[in-house]
Each structure stands twice: as structure tokens, then as C-alpha cells.
Coordinates of C-alpha atoms in Angstrom, one line a residue:
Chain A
X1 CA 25.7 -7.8 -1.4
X2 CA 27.1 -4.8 -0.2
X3 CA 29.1 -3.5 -3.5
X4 CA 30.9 0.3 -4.0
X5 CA 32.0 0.9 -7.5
X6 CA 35.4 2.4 -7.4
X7 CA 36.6 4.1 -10.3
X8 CA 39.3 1.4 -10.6
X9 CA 36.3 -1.4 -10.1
X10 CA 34.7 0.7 -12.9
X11 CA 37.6 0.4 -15.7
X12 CA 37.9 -3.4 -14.9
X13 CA 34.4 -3.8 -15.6
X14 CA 34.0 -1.7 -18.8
X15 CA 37.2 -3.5 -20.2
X16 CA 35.3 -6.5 -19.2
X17 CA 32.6 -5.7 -20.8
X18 CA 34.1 -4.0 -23.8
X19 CA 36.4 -7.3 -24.8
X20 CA 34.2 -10.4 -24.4
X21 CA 35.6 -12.3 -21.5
X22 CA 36.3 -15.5 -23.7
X23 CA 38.7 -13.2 -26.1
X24 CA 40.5 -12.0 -22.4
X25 CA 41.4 -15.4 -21.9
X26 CA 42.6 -16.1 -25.6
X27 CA 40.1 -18.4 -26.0
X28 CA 36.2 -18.9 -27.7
X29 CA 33.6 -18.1 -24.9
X30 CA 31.5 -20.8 -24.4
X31 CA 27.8 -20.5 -25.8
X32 CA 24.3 -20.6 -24.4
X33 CA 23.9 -24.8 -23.3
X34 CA 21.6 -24.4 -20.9
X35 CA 18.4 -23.4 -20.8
X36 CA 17.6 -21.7 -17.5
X37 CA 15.8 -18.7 -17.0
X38 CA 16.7 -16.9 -13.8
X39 CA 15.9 -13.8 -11.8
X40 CA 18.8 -12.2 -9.9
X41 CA 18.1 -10.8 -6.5
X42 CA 20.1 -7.4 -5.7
X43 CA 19.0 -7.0 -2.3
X44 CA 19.9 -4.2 -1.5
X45 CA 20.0 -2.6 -5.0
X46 CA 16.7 -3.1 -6.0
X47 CA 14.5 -0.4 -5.1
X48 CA 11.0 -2.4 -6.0
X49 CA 10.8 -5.6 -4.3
X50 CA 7.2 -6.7 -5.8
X51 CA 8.8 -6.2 -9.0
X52 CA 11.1 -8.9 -8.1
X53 CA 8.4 -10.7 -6.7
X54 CA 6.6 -10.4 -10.3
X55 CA 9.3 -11.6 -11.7
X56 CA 9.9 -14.5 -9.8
X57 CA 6.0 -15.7 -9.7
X58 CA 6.3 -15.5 -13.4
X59 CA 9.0 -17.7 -13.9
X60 CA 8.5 -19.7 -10.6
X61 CA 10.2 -19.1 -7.6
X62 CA 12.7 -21.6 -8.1
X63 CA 14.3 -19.2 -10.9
X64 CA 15.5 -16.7 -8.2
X65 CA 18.8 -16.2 -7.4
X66 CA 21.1 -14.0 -5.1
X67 CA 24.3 -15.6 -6.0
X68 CA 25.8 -14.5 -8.8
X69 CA 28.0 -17.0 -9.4
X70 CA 24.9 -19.3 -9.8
X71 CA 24.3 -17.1 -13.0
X72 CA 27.3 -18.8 -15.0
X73 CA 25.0 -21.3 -17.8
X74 CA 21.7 -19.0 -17.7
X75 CA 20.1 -18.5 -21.0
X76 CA 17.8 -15.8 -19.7
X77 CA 18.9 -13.7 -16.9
X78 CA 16.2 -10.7 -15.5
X79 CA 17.8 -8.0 -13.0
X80 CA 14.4 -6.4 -11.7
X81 CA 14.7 -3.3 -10.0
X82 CA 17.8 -2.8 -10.6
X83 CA 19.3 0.8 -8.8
X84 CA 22.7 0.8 -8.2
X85 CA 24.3 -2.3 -10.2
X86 CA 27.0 -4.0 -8.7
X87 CA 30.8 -4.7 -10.6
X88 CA 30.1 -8.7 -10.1
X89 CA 26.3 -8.2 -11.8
X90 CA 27.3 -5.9 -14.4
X91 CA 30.3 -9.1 -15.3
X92 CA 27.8 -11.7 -14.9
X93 CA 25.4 -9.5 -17.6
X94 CA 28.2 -9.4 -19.8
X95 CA 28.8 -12.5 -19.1
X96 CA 25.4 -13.7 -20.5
X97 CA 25.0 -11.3 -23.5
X98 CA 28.2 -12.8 -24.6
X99 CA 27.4 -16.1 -24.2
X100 CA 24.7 -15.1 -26.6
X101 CA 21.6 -14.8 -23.8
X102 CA 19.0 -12.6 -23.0
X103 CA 19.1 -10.0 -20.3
X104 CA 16.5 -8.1 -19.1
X105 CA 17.9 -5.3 -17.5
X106 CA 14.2 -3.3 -15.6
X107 CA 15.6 -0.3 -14.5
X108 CA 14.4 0.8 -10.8
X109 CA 15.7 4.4 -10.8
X110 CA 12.5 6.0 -10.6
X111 CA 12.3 4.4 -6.7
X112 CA 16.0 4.6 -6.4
X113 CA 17.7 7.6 -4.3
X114 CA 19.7 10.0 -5.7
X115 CA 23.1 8.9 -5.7
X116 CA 22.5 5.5 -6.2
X117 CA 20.7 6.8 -9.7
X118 CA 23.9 8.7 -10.3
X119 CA 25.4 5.4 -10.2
X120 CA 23.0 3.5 -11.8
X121 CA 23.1 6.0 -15.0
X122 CA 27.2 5.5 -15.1
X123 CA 27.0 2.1 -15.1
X124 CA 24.5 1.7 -18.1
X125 CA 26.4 4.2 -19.9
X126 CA 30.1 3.0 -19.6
X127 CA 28.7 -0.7 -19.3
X128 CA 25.9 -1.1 -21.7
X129 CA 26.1 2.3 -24.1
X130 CA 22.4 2.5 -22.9
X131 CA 21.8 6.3 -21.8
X132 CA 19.4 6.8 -19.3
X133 CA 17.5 9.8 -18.0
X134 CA 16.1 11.1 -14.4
X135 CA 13.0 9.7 -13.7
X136 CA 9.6 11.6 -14.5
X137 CA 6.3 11.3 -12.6
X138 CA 3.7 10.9 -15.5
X139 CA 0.9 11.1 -12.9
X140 CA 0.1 14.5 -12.0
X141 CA -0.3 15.2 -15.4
X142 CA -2.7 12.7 -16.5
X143 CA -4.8 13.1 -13.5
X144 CA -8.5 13.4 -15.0
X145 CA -6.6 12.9 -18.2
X146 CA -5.8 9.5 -20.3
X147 CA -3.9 7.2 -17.8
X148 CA -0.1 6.7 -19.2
X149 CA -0.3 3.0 -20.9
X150 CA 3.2 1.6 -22.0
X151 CA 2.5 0.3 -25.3
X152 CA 5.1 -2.4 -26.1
X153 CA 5.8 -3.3 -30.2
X154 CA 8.3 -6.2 -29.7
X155 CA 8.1 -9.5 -29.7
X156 CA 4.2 -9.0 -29.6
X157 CA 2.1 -5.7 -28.6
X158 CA 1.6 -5.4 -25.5
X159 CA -0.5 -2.6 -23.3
X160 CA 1.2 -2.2 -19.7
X161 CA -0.6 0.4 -17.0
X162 CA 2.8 2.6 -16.3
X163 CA 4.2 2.2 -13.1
X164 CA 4.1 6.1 -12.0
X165 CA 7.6 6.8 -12.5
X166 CA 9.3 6.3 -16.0
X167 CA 13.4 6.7 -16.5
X168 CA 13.3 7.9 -20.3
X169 CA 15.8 6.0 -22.7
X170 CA 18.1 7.5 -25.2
X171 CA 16.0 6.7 -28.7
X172 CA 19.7 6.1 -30.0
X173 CA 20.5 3.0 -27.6
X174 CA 19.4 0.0 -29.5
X175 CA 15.8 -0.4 -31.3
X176 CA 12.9 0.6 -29.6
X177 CA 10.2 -2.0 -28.1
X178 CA 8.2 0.7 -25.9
X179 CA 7.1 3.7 -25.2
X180 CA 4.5 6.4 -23.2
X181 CA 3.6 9.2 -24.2
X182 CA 6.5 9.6 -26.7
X183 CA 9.1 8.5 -23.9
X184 CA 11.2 5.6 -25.0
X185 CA 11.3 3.2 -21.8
X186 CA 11.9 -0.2 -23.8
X187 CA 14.9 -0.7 -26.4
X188 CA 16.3 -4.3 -27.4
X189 CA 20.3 -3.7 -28.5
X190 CA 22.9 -6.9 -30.1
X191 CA 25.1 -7.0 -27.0
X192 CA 28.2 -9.5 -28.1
X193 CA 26.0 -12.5 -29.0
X194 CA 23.0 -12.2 -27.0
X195 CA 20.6 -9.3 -26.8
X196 CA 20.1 -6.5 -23.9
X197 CA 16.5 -5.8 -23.3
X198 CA 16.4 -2.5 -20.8
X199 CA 13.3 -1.2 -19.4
X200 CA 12.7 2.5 -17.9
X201 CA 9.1 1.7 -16.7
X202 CA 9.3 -1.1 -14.3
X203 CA 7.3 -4.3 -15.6
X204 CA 7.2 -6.5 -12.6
X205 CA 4.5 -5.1 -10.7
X206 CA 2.5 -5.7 -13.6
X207 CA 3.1 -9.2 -13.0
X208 CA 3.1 -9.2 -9.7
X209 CA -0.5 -7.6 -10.0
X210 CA -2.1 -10.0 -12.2
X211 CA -1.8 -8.1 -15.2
X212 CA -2.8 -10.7 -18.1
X213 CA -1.0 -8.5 -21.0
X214 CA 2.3 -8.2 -19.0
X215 CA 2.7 -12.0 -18.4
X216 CA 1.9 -12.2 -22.4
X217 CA 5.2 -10.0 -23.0
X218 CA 7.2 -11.8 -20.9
X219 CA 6.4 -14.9 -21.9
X220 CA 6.9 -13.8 -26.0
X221 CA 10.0 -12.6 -24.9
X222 CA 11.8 -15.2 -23.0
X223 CA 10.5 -18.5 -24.7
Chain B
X1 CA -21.8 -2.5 25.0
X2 CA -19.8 0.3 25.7
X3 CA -19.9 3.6 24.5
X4 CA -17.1 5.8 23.0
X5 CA -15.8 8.8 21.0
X6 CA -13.4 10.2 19.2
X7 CA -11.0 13.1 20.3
X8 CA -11.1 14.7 17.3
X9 CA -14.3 15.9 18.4
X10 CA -13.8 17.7 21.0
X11 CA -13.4 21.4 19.9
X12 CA -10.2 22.5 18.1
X13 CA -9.4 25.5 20.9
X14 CA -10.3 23.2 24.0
X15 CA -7.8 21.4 26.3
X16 CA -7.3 17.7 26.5
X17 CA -8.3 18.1 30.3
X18 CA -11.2 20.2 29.2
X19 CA -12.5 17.4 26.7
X20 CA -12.0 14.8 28.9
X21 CA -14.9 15.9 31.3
X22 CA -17.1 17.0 28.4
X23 CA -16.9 13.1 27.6
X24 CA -17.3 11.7 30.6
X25 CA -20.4 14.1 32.1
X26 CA -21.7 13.4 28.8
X27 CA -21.7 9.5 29.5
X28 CA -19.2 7.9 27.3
X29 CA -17.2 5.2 29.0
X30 CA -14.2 5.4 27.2
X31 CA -12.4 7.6 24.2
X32 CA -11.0 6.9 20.8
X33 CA -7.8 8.5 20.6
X34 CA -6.8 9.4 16.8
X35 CA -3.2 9.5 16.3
X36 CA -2.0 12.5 14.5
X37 CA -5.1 14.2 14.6
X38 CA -4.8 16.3 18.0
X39 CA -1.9 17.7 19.5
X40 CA -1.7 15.8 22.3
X41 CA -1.2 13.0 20.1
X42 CA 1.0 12.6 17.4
X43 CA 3.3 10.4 15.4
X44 CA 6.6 11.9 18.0
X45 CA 4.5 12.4 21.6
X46 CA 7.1 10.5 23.1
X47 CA 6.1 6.7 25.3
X48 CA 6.4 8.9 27.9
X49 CA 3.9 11.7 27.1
X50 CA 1.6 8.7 25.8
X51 CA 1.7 7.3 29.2
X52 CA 0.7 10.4 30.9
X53 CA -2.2 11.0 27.9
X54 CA -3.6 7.2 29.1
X55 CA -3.3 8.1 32.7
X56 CA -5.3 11.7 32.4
X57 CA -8.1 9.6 30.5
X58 CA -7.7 7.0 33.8
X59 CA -8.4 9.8 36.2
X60 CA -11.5 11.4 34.2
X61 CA -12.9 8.0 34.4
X62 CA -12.6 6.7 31.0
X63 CA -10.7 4.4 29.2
X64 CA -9.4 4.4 26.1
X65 CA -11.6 2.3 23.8
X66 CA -9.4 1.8 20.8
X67 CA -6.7 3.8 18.9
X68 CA -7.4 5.4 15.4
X69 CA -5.9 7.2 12.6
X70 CA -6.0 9.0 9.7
X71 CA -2.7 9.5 8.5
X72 CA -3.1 6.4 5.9
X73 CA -4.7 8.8 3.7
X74 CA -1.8 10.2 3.2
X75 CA 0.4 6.9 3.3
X76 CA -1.4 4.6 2.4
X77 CA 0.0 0.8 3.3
X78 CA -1.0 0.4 -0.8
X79 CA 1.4 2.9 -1.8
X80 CA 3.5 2.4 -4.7
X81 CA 6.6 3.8 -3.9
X82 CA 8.4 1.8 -0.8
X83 CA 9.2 4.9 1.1
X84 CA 5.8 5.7 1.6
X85 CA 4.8 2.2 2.2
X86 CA 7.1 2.2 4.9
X87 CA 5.9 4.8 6.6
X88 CA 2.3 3.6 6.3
X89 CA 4.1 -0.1 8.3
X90 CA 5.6 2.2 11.2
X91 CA 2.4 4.1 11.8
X92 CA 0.5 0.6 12.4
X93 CA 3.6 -0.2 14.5
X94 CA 2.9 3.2 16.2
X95 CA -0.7 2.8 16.8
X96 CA 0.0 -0.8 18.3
X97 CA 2.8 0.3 20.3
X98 CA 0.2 3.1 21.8
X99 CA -2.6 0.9 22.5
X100 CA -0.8 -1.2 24.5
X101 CA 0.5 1.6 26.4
X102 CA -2.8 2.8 26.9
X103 CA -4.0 -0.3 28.0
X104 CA -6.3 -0.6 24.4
X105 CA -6.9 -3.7 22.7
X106 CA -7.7 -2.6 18.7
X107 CA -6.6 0.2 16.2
X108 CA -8.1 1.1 13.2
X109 CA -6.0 1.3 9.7
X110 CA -7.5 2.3 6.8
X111 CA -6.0 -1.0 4.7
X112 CA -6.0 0.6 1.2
X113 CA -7.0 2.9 -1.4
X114 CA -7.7 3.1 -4.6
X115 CA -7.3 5.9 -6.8
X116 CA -6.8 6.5 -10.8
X117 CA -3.0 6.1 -10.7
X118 CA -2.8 3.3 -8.7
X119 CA -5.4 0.4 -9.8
X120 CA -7.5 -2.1 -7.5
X121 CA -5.6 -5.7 -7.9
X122 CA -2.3 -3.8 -6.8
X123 CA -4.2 -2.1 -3.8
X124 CA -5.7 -5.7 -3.1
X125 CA -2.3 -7.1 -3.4
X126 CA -0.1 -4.8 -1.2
X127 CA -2.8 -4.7 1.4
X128 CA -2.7 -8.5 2.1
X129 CA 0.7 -8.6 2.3
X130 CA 1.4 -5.6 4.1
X131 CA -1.3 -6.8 6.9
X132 CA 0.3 -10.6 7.3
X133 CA 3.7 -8.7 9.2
X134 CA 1.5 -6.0 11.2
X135 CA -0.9 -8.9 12.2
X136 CA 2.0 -10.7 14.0
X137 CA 3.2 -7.7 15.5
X138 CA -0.4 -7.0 16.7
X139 CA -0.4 -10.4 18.0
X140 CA 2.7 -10.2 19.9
X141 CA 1.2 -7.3 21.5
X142 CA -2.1 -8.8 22.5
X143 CA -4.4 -6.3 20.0
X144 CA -6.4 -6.8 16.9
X145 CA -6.1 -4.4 13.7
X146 CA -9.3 -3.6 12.5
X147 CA -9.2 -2.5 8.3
X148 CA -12.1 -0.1 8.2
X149 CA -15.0 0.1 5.8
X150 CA -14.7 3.3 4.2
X151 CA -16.0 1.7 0.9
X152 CA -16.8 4.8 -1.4
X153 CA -13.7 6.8 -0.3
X154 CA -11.1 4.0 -0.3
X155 CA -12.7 2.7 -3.9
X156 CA -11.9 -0.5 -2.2
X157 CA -13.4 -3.8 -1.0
X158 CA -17.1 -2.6 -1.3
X159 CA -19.2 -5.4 -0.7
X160 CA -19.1 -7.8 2.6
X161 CA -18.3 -10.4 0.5
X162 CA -15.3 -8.9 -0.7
X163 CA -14.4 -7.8 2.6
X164 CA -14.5 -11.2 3.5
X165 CA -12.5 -12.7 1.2
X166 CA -10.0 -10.1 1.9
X167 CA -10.0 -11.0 5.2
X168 CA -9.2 -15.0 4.2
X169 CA -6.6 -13.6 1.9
X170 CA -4.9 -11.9 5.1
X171 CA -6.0 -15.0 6.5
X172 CA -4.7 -13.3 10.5
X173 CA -6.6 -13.9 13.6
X174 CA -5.4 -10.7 14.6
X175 CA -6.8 -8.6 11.5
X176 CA -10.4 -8.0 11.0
X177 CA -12.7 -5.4 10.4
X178 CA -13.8 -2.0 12.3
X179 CA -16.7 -1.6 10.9
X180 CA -18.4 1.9 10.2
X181 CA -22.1 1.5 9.8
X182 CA -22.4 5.0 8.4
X183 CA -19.9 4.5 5.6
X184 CA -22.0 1.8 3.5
X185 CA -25.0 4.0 2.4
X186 CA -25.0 3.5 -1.2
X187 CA -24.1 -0.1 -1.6
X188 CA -25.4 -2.2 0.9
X189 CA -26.8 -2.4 4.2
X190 CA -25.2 -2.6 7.7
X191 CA -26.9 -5.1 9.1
X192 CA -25.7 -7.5 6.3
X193 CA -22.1 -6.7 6.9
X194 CA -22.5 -7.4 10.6
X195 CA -24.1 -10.6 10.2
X196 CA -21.5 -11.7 7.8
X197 CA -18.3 -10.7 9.8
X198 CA -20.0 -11.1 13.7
X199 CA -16.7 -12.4 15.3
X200 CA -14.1 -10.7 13.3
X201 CA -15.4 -7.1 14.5
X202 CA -13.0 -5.0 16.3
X203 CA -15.2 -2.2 17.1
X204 CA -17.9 -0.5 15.1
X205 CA -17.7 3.2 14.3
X206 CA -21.2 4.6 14.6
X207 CA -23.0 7.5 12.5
X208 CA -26.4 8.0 10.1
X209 CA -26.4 8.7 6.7
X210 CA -29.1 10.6 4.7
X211 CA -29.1 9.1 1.8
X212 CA -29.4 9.9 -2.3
X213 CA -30.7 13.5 -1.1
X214 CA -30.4 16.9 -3.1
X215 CA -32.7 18.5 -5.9
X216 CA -30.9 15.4 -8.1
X217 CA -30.8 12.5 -5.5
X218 CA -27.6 12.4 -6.1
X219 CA -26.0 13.1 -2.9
X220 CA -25.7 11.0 0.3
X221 CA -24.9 12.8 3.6
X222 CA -23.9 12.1 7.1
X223 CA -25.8 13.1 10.0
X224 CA -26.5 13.0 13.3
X225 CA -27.7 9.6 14.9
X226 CA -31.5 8.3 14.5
X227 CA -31.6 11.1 11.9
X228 CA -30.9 9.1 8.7
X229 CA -32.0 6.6 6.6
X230 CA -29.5 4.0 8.6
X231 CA -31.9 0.6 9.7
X232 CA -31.5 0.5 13.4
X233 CA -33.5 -1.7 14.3
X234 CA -32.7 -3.7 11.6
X235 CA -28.5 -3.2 12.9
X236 CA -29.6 -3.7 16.7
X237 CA -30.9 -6.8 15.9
X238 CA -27.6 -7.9 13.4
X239 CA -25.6 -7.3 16.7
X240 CA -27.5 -9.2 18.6
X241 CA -27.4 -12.2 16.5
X242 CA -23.8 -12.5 16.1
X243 CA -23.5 -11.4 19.9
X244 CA -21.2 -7.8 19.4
X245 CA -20.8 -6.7 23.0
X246 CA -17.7 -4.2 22.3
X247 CA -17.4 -1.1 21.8
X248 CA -19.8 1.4 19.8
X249 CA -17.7 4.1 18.7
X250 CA -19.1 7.7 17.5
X251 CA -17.8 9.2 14.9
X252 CA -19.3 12.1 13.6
X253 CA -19.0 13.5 10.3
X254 CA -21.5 16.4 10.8
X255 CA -20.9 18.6 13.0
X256 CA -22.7 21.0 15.0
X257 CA -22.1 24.3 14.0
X258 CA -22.6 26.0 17.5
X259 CA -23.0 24.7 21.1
X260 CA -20.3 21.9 20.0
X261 CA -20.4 20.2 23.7
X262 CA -24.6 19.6 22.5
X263 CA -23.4 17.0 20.5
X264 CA -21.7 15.2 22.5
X265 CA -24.9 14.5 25.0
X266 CA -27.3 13.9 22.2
X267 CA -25.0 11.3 20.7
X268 CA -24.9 10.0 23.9
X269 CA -28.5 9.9 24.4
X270 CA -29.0 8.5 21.2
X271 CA -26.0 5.9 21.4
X272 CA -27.9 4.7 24.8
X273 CA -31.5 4.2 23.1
X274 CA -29.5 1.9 20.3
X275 CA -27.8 -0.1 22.6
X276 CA -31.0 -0.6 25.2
X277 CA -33.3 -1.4 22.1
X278 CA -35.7 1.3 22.5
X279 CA -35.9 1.9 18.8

């Protein structure tokens, strides 16, 4: 899945995105039926592969997908990892929020190169209004110091060992669900009828790892 | 058993040809080559260059007994970041690639390590699945990948049990365990951990330990062999039981401060009483 994002590709997807796709075609989009939870593959756009692999343990490996036209009656969608996001994902997203579903969006910039974090901040921007910032390495500072804990506040509290490189959210992007050490890397937004969860610290290693308080989130979050 | 050591003894400002002879007048039967530690061996000495390295230890009349490294302390196969994780795979691949070249059956990778940032089950969890993929390419090249023991500096896999279940996990015929019977001073005893892997021993690194010394007793340090508080008897009897007849490889931590070439025949010497049971 090989995908540039032309600035023309660009303008098709924001306009996409910015007049629900049901509207477009002068009629109601349909809403959430199903009830499928799925985990979308972006090979080769997601920079964390065990976070995928959380992911998909979490929810079973028969919720992964690579397709995303498989995506079209999902009631939960997760992008792990995500670095560079695709014009197809980014309309299969929109897609869901406006079909009134929840998307977690994990952000994989802090593993991500250079340019595709360029493109990875555009896209959530123009996209998704969500403002994203370069990654920082909490580490060397808490060396022999307190260890960086994301402390989640929505749907339940959760305490999640950070994942060495956070990509800070703009406080302004939606409502805020975590944070470390006064870094928002968790907001929740309304995004057409659904809701847009988007994570800066990467949660699915956590999983991936065992971690009993991560699985908790998820599992408040998506039920 | 055979006798060995490494090449990262022999004395920073000598010659590979040099150091050869040391070893060899000294008694050793064959050499541990550590990649990236000595010039004549490093991460870019071409297959060529690698093939003339094997053939100079041929004509000093050793062989090389297994191929080592210590580069995964600083890439660690438990990395988080891919990248580094990465380059952690590709120097297994390398050290694979340059025993068979060197006609050498086993390498030694250090599997994992812990440290504050990046916490035990991930370690655990990347190390398994990083070995599964090296253990078929170590298969396909007719050599084994022993994880070493370095318990109190990798924070990892401490006890043999753990080891062993680690080894399950991996569950690869062609991954066990070098073991280094100097590096489990504080939390165990050697002999135990031979008993408990026996067959899935790729070699065993060899060195004595001095243990809980200091004005506090809180400090355990490595020494020269017979020297410490190591049970040899005790580990000469282990190997016999689960029949080890590989190689015994030095390694030296402490090292002699002058007449460097000393300690090459006294490790000898004392290599030779372990392995004839004159303890």
C-alpha cells in the first residue's frame, strides 16, 4: 500500500472529509449497523509493528485488516502506528467517524522518519483539525528520575509506562484523555457522528507487553 | 574439551599474526573471534578479508572456536525503536555468516537487556521473537546461537529456570545458551545452571569471581582462574554429568596489568587442571 499524497490527492480528501460523504452523494450516510472492531494494517506506514501486534492480540487476530475496503460497516476502527497516512485510510476514517464510529488514530511519529512525519502532521491537520508536534524523547531526562507514566482520565484511569518517544498534542484539538508530564498525548474530539480518539504515545506495545492497565483502557474504550 | 580464547585479549598494540602465536605456544586449541572488537574484525572486513582472518588462524594451528560480540550492548535485539532492532538482526546475521566462513559452528548474542526505560516483559517479549527468525537462519547455516548469561548486567533472565523457560518460549533447536560460569556469582551457582541446560550448551565462557568482597561485602569481582570463590569441582563434576565435551572458552575480565602474554599461559595452565580434574 504504496500511497503518495499529492497536493491534488490532498484537496480531494479534505473536501472528503470536511462534507460527510453521505451529504456528497445528496443522500443520509448510512449509520453504525455493525458491530466489528477492526485493526487496519498500514504496512508500510506504520513505524511500530508490535504495536500493531498489541492491537491485534487485544482484539483477536481475526480483527486485522490490510484492505481498506474491508473497513466499510466497522464500528471501531484502530490505525496503530500510524506515520504517513494514506488518501484511502484517511477516507475510510472519515468514513467511520461519520457513520458515527470510533477511531483510534495511535500516532507512530516518534519512530517515523522525517519526511514521512512532515506528512503525517499535514494530514492530521488538514484532515482531522488535530495539531501535532515533533516527537520528544522523555528518557534522558528521567533517567535516575521518576519514569514518564501516561496517566489516562477517560473512559476510566489508566496508568501506561510511556513508550520513549511522545508526539505532543495541541491542548485545543478535542478534550483531553492523557497526558505526561504536562504533555497532552491523548484527546477524544465529535468528528461528524462518531468520535476521533488520537494518541501521541503509542499504546500498543503496552498491550503487546502484557501490560494489565493498558488492556483495561482499551477495553473501557471500545465496548 | 577444547581450550579457547578470546582476541580481545591479546594486547591492544600487537598484530593479529603476533597474537596468534602467543595463543597457540600458550596451548589453546582454538580462538574466539569477537566481532567489532579488534581491527581485524569488524562489522565491514569484507567475506574476503574474513576468509584470509580464518585462514591465518588455520596456519598458526588453531581453529576458530566460536564467534562473539559485543556490539548488542549497544543494539540490543530488545530495542525499542525498529531501527536499532534491526541492526541488532543483521549483526546475528553477520556473526552467522562469519562462522561459517570460518568454519565455526556457534556465536554468542547477548539476547536482551533490561534497563529503566525499557522494562522486563518487553525485553522478554522482543527477545523471543527476535531469536525464532535468527534461529532459522542459524539453522540453514549449520550453527547454533548461544544467548549468554550475563544475568546482573543484562537485568535479564537471572535464574536457570528462567533461562529455561526462555529457551521453550524461543522454543529453536538452534538457540541455546553460552553459558558464562563467572557471570552468576551473586544469584546462583554454576553447576546448577549446567546441570539444568547440559545439552542446550553452545560453549561455556570460563572465568572466577571473588565474590561479596570490599570493607562492605558489597562488591563481587572477577579474577583470574582457581582464584575465586567459583566451585570447580563442584562445575567439573556438572560437566561431566550432562557430558559437555565443547569448547571451554576464557574470558577474562581482569587483566594483568604487566607482562600481558603471562596470562595467557597461566589461564592455560589453569584451563588444563579444570578440564583433567586435578582440582
Amino acid at each position: 500500500m504504496t500511497v503518495r499524497l499529492t497536493r491534488r490527492q490532498f484537496l480531494e480528501c479534505s473536501a472528503a472529509v470536511a462534507v460527510p460523504l453521505g451529504r456528497r452523494l445528496g443522500r443520509a450516510s448510512p449509520e453504525v449497523t455493525g458491530t466489528e472492531q477492526l485493526v487496519l494494517d498500514l504496512d508500510p506506514h506504520c513505524s511500530l509493528r508490535e504495536s500493531l501486534a498489541g492491537y491485534a492480540a487485544a482484539l483477536e487476530r481475526r480483527a486485522l485488516r490490510t484492505d481498506v475496503s474491508s473497513l466499510a460497516r466497522c464500528a471501531v476502527l484502530i490505525v496503530p502506528a500510524a506515520a504517513e497516512i494514506p488518501t484511502q485510510v484517511v477516507g475510510a476514517i472519515a468514513a467511520c467517524l461519520d457513520r458515527g464510529g470510533l477511531v483510534i488514530l495511535e500516532s507512530g511519529a516518534g519512530f517515523a522518519s522525517e519526511r514521512d512525519f512532515s506528512r503525517h502532521r499535514a494530514v492530521l491537520r488538514d484532515a482531522f483539525q488535530v495539531h501535532i508536534d515533533s516527537p520528544i524523547d522523555l528518557w534522558p531526562e528521567a533517567k535516575g528520575s521518576a519514569i514518564p507514566y501516561v496517566n489516562f482520565t477517560w473512559p476510566v484511569a489508566a496508568t501506561v509506562r510511556d513508550f520513549s518517544r511522545v508526539a505532543p498534542l495541541a491542548s485545543g484539538a478535542g478534550e483531553i484523555i492523557a497526558q505526561v508530564h504536562g504533555l497532552v498525548v491523548g484527546i477524544k474530539r465529535r468528528f461528524g457522528r462518531g468520535n476521533l480518539i488520537v494518541l501521541g504515545s503509542p499504546l500498543g506495545p503496552a498491550l503487546w507487553a502484557g501490560d494489565i492497565e493498558a488492556r483495561q483502557w482499551l477495553r473501557a474504550v471500545i465496548r | 574439551m577444547k581450550k579457547s580464547i578470546g582476541d580481545n585479549m591479546i594486547p591492544k598494540d600487537w598484530g593479529l599474526a603476533q597474537g596468534l602465536e602467543l595463543v597457540k605456544r600458550a596451548g589453546y586449541d582454538g580462538i574466539e573471534l569477537w566481532l567489532g572488537d579488534m581491527p581485524w574484525f569488524q562489522m565491514n572486513t569484507s567475506d574476503a578479508d574474513v576468509r584470509a582472518l580464518g585462514r591465518a588462524v588455520h596456519s598458526a594451528g588453531l581453529v576458530v572456536s566460536n564467534v562473539s560480540t559485543g556490539l548488542h550492548w549497544g543494539s540490543p535485539l530488545s530495542a525499542r525503536d525498529p531501527s536499532v532492532r534491526a541492526r541488532a538482526a543483521r549483526i546475528v546475521e553477520r556473526q552467522i555468516e562469519t562462522a561459517s566462513l570460518l568454519g565455526a559452528d556457534a556465536v554468542l548474542v547477548v539476547a536482551g537487556l533490561v534497563t529503566e526505560e525499557i522494562p522486563y516483559n518487553e525485553v522478554y517479549q522482543r527477545s523471543v521473537e527476535a531469536l525464532k527468525p535468527l534461529g532459522d537462519t542459524a539453522r540453514q547455516a549449520g550453527v547454533r546461537i548461544g544467548c549468554e548469561n550475563c544475568n546482573a548486567e543484562q537485568r535479564f533472565l537471572m535464574s536457570p529456570r528462567e533461562f529455561w523457560q526462555f529457551l521453550n518460549d524461543v522454543n529453536h533447536p538452534a538457540v541455546g545458551i553460552h553459558l558464562d560460569v563467572g557471570n552468576i556469582h551473586d544469584n546462583g551457582f554454576a553447576e546448577q545452571w549446567i546441570e539444568i541446560h547440559g545439552p542446550r550448551i553452545t560453549r561455556i565462557h570460563v572465568k572466577d569471581v571473588l565474590r561479596h568482597r570490599g570493607r562492605c561485602g558489597d562488591q563481587s569481582v572477577y579474577t583470574n582462574l582457581l582464584l575465586g570463590d567459583n566451585n570447580w569441582p563442584a562445575i567439573r563434576a556438572a560437566l561431566t554429568k550432562v557430558g559437555y565435551d565443547g569448547w571451554l572458552v576464557a574470558e577474562m575480565e581482569a587483566r594483568y596489568r604487566y607482562a600481558p602474554d603471562q596470562q595467557f599461559f597461566d589461564t592455560a595452565q589453569a584451563m588444563d587442571r579444570l578440564i583433567s580434574g586435578r582440582l
